[in-house]
PDB file of C-alpha atoms in Angstrom:
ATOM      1  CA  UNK A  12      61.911 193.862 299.385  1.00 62.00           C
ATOM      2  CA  UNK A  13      59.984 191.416 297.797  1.00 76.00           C
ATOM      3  CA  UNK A  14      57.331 189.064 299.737  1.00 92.00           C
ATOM      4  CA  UNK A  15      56.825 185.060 299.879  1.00 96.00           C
ATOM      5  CA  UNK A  16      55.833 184.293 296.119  1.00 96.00           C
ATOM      6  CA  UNK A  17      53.687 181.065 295.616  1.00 97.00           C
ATOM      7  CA  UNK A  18      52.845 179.715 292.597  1.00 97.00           C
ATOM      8  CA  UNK A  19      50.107 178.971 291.221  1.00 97.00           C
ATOM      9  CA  UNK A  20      47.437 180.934 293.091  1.00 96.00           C
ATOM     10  CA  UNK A  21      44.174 178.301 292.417  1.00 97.00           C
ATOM     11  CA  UNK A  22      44.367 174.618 290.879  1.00 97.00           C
ATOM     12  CA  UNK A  23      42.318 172.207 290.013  1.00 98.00           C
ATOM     13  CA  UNK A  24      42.967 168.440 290.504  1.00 98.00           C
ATOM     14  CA  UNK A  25      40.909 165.066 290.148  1.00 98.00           C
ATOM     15  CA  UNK A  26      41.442 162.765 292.997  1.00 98.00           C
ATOM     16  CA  UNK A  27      44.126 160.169 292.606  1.00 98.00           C
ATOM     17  CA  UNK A  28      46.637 163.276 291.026  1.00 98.00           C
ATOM     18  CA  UNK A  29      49.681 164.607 292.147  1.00 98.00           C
ATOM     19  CA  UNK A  30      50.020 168.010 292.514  1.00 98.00           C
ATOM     20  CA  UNK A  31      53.277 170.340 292.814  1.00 98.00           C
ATOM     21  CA  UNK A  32      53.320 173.766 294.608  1.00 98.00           C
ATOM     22  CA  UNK A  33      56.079 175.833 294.387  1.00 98.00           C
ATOM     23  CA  UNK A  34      57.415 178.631 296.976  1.00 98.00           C
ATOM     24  CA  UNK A  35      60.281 181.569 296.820  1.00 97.00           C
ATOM     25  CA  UNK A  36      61.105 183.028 300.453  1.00 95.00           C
ATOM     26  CA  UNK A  37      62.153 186.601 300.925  1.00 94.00           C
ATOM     27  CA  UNK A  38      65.734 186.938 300.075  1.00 92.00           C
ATOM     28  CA  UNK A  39      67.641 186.035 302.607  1.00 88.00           C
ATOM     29  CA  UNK A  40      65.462 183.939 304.813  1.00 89.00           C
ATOM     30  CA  UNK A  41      66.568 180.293 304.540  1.00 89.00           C
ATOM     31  CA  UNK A  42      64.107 178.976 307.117  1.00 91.00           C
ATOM     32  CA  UNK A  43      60.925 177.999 304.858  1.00 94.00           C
ATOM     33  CA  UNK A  44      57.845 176.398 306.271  1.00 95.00           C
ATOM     34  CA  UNK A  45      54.632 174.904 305.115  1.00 97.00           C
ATOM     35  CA  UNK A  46      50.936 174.682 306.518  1.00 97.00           C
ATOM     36  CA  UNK A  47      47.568 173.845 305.656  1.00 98.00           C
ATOM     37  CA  UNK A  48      44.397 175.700 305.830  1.00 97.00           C
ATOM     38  CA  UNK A  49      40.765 174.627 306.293  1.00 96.00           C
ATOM     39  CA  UNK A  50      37.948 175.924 307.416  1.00 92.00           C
ATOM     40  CA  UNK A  51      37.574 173.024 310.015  1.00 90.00           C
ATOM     41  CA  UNK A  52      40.940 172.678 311.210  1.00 93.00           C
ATOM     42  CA  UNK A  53      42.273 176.014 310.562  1.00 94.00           C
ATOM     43  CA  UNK A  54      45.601 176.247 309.756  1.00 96.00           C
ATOM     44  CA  UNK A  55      48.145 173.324 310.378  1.00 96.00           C
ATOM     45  CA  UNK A  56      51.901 172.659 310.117  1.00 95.00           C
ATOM     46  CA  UNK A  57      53.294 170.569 307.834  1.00 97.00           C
ATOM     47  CA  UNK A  58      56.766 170.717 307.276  1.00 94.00           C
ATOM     48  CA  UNK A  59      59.834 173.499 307.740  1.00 94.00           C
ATOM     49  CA  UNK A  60      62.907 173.482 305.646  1.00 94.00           C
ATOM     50  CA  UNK A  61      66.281 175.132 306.726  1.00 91.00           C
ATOM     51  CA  UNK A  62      69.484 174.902 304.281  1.00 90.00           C
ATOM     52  CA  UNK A  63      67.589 172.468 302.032  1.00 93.00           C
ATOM     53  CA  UNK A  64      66.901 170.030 304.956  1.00 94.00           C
ATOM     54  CA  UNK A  65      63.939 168.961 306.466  1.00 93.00           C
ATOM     55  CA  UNK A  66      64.170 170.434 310.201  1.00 90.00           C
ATOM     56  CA  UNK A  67      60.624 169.369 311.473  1.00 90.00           C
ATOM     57  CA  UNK A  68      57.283 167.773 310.533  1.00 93.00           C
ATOM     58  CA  UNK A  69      53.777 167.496 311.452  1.00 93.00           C
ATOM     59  CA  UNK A  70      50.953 164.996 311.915  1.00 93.00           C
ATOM     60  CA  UNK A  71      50.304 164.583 308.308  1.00 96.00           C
ATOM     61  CA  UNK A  72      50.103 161.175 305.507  1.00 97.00           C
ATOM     62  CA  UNK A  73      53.683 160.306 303.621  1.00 96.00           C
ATOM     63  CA  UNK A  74      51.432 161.718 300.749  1.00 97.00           C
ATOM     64  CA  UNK A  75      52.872 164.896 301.787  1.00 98.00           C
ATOM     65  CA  UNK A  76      56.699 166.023 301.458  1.00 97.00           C
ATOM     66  CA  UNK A  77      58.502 168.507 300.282  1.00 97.00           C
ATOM     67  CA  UNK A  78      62.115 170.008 299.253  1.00 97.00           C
ATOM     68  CA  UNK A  79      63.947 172.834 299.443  1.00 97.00           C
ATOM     69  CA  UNK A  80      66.614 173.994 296.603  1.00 96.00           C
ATOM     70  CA  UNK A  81      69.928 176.123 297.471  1.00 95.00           C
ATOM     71  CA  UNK A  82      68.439 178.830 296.588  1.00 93.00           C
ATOM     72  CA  UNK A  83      65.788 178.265 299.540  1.00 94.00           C
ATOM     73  CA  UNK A  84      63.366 177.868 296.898  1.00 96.00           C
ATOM     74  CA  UNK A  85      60.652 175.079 298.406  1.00 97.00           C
ATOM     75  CA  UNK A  86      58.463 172.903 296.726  1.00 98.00           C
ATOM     76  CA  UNK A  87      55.555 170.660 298.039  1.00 98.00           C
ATOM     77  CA  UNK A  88      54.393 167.710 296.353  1.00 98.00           C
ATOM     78  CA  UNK A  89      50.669 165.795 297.276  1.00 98.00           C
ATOM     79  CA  UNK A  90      50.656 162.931 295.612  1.00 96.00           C
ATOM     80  CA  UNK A  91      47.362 160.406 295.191  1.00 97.00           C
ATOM     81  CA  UNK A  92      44.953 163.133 296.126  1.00 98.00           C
ATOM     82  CA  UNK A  93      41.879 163.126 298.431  1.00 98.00           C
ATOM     83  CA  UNK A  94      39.037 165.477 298.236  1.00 97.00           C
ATOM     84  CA  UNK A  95      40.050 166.023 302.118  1.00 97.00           C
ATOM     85  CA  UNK A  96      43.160 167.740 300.678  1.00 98.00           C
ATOM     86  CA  UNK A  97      41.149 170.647 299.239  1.00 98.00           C
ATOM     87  CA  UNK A  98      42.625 173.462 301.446  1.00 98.00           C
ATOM     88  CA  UNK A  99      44.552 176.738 301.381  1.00 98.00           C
ATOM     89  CA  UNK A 100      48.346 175.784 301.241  1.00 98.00           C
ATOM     90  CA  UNK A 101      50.299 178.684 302.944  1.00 98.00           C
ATOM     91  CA  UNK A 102      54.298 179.125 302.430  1.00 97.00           C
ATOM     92  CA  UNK A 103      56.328 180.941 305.407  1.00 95.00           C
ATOM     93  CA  UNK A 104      59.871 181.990 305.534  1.00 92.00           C
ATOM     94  CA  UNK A 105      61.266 183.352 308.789  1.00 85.00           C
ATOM     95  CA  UNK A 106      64.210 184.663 310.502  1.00 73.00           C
ATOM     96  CA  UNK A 107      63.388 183.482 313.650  1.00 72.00           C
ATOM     97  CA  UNK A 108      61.391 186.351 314.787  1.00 77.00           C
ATOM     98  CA  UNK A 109      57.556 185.187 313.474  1.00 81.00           C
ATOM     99  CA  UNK A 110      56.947 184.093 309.944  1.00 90.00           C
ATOM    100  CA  UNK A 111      56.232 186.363 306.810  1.00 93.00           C
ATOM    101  CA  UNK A 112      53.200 184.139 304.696  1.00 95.00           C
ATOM    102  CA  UNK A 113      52.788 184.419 301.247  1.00 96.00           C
ATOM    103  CA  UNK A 114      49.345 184.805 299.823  1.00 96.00           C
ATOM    104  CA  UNK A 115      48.614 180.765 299.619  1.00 97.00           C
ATOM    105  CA  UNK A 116      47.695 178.075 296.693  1.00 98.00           C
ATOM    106  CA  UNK A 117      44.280 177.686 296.887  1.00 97.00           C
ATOM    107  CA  UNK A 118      43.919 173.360 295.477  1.00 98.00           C
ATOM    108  CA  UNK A 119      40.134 172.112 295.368  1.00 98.00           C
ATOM    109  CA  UNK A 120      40.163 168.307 294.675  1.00 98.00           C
ATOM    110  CA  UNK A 121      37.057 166.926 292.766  1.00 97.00           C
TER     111      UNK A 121
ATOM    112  CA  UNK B   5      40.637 170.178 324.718  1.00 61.00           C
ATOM    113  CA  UNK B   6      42.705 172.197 321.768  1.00 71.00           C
ATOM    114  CA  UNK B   7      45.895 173.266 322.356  1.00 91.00           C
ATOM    115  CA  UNK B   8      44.578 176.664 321.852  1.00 96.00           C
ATOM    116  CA  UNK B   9      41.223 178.183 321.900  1.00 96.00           C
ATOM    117  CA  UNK B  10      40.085 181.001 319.899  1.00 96.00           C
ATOM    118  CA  UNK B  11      36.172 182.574 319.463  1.00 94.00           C
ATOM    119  CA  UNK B  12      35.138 182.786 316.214  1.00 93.00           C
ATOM    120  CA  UNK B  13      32.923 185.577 316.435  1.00 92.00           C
ATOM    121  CA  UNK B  14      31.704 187.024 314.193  1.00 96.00           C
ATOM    122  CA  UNK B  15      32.345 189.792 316.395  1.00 97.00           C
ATOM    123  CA  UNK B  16      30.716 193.412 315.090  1.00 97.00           C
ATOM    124  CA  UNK B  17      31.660 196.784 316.762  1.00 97.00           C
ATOM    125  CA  UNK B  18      31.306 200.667 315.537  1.00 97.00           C
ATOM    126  CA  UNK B  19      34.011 202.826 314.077  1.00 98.00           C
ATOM    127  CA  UNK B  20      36.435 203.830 316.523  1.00 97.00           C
ATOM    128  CA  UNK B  21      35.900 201.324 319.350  1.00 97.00           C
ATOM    129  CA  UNK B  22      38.112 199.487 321.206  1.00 98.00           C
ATOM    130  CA  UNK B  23      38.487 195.647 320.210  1.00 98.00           C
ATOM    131  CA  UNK B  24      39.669 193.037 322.263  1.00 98.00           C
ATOM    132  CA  UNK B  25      40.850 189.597 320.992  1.00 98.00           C
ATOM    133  CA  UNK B  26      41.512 186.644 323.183  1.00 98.00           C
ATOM    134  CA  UNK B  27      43.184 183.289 323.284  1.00 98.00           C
ATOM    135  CA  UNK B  28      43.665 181.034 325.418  1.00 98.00           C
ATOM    136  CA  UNK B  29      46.173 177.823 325.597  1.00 97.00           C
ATOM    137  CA  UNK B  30      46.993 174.763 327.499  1.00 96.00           C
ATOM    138  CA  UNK B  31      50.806 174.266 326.434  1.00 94.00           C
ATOM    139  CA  UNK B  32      53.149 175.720 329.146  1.00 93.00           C
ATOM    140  CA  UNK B  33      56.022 174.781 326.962  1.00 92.00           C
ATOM    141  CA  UNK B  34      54.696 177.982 324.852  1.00 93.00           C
ATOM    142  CA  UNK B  35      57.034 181.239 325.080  1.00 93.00           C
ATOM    143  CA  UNK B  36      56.302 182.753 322.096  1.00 93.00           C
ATOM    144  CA  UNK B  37      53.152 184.538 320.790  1.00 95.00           C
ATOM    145  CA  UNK B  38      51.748 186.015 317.470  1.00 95.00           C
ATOM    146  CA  UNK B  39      48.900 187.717 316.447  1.00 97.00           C
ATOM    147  CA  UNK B  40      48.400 187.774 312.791  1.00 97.00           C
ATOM    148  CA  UNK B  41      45.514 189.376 310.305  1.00 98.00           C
ATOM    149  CA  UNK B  42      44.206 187.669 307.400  1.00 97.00           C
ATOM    150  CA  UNK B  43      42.339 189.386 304.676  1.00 96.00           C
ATOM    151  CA  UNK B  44      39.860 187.040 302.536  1.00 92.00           C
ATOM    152  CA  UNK B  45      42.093 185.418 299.659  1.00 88.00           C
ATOM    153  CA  UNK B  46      45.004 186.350 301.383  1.00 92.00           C
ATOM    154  CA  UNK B  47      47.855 184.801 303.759  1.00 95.00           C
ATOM    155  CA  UNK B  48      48.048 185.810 307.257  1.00 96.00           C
ATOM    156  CA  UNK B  49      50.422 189.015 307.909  1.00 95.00           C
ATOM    157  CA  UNK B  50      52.118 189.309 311.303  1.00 94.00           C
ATOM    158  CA  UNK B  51      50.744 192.308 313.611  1.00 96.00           C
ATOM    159  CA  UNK B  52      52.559 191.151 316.716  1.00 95.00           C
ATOM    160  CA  UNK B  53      55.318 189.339 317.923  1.00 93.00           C
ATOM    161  CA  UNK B  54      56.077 188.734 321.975  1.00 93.00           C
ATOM    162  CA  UNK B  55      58.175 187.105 324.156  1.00 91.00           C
ATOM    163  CA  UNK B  56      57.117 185.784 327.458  1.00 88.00           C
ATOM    164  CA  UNK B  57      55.054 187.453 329.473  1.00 87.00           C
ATOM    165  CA  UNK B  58      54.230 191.744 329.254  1.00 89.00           C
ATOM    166  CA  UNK B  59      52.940 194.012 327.321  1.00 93.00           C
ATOM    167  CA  UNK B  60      53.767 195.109 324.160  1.00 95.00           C
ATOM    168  CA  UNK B  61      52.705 198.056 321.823  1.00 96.00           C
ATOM    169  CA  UNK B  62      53.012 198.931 318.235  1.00 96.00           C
ATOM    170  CA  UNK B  63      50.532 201.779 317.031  1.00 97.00           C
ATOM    171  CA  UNK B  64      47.011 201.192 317.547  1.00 97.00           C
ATOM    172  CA  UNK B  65      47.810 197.411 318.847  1.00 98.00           C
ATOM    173  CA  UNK B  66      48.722 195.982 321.982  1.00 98.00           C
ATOM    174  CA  UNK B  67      49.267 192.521 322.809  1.00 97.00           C
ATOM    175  CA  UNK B  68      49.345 191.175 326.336  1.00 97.00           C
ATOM    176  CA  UNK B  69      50.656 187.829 327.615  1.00 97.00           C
ATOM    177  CA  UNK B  70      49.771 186.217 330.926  1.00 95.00           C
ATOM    178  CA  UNK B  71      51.447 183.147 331.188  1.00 95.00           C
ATOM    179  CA  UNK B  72      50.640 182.407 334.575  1.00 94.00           C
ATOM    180  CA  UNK B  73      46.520 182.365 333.378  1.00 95.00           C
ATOM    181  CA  UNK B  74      47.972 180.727 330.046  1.00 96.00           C
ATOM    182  CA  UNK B  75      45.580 183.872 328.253  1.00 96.00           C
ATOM    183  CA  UNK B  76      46.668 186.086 325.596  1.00 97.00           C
ATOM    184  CA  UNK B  77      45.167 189.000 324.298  1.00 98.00           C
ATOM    185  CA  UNK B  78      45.492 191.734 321.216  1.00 98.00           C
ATOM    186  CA  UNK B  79      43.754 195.053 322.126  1.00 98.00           C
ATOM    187  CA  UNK B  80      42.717 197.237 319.291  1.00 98.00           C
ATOM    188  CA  UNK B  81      42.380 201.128 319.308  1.00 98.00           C
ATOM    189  CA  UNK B  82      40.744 203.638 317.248  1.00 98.00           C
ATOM    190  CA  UNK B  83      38.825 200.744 315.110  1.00 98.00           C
ATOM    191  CA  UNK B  84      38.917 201.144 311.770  1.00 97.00           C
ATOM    192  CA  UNK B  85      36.438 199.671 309.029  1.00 97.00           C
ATOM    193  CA  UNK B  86      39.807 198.530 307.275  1.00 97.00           C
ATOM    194  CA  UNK B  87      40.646 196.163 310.604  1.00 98.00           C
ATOM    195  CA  UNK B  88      37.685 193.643 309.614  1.00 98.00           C
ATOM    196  CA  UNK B  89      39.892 191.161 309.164  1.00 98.00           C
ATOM    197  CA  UNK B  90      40.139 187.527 310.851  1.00 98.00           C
ATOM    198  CA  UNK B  91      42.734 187.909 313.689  1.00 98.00           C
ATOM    199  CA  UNK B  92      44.653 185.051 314.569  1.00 98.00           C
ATOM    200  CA  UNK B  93      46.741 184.087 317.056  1.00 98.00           C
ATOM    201  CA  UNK B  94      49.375 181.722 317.337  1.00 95.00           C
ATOM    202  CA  UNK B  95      52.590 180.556 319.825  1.00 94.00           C
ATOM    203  CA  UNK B  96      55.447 178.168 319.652  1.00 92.00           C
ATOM    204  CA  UNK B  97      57.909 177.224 322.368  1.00 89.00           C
ATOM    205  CA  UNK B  98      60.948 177.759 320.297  1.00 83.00           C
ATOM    206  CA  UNK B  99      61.886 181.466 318.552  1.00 77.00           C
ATOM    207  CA  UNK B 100      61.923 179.658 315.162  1.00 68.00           C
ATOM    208  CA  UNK B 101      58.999 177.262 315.602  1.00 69.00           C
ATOM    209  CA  UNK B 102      60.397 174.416 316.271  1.00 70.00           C
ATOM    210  CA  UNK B 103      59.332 170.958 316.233  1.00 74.00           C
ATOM    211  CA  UNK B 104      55.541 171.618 316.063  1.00 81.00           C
ATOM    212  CA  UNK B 105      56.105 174.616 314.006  1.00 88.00           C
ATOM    213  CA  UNK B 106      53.330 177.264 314.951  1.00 92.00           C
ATOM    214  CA  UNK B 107      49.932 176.970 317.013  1.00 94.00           C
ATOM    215  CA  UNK B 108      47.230 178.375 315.654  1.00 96.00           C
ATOM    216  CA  UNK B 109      43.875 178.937 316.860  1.00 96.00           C
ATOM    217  CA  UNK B 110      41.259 178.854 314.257  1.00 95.00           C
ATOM    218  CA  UNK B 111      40.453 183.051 314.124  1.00 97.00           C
ATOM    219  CA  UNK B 112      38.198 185.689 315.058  1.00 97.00           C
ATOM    220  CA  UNK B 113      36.447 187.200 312.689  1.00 97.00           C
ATOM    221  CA  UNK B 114      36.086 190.766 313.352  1.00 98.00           C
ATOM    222  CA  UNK B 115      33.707 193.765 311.578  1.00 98.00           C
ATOM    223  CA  UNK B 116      34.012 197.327 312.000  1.00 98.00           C
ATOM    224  CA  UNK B 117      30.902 198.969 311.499  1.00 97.00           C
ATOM    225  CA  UNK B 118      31.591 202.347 309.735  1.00 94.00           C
TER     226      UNK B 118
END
């Protein structure tokens, strides 16, 4: 059974960019969710998706959203980056029993 | 004060010790509790998953909750040089995560000496 896929692994953006990340739950999971990881503030929710609606949020700028396609696919978008946003973006999907991560997106903002 | 609190070592001990990992939380609302691993460049997998308070054990781990002292806790046997890993934990009060999605603390970071 395949694990959460993210794509791309590393990217590079300039500050004022948008950037796009992309995530494909394990089959069958339709819950997907989305957090941020930083050395400072660890790691932090950001959104969940269930059946292409967004369920829940957390405590970050509009900059951040996200969708979710009918084939659970999810995709986040950052737009007018900060070099604050430089961080390990981590995709979940979950049957309700704890959350299967994929291996991240590492973004660096310069 | 952080919702939860986790050391972040480094913490070092030989081949084949026993490791204990600790968290502690303020949120009574919290019913569920994780423990995951992260390897460096990699996401966090999930070791354990509990409900309430107890004991549970899966192999070399066992996790305890005590909800009454708000403290949880992920005992490792047998230590293995391929545990050094950052362990974290992490709770929610709803199965799925709900509205808050997951609480993390920040990680130990744990070596196994061989």
């Amino acid at each position: 059974k395949a694990g959460v896929t993210q794509t791309p692994r590393y990217l590079i953006k300039t500050r004022g960019q948008q950037v796009t990340l992309s995530c494909s739950p394990i089959s069958g999971h339709r819950s997907v969710s989305w957090y941020q990881q930083t050395p400072g503030q660890g790691l932090q929710f950001l959104f969940e998706y269930f059946s292409e609606t967004q369920r829940n949020k957390g405590n970050f700028p509009g900059r951040f959203s996200g969708r979710q396609f009918s084939n659970s696919r999810s995709e986040m978008n950052v737009s007018t980056l900060e070099l604050g946003d430089s961080a390990l973006y981590l995709c979940a999907s979950s049957t309700g029993q704890g959350y299967t991560f994929g291996s991240g997106t590492r973004l660096t903002v310069v | 004060q952080k919702e939860v609190e986790q050391d972040p070592g480094p913490l070092s001990v030989p081949e084949g010790a026993i490791v204990s990992l600790n968290c502690t939380y303020s949120n009574s609302a919290f019913q569920y509790f994780m423990w995951y691993r992260q390897y460096s460049r990699k996401g966090p997998e999930l070791l354990m998953y509990t409900y309430s308070s107890g004991n549970k054990e899966d192999g070399r781990f066992t996790a305890q909750v005590d909800k009454s002292s708000k403290y949880i806790s992920l005992f490792i046997r047998d230590s293995q040089p391929s545990d050094s890993a950052t362990y974290l934990c992490a709770m929610s009060a709803d199965s799925g995560g709900g509205a808050d999605g997951l609480t993390f603390g920040k990680g130990t970071h744990l070596i196994i000496q061989p």
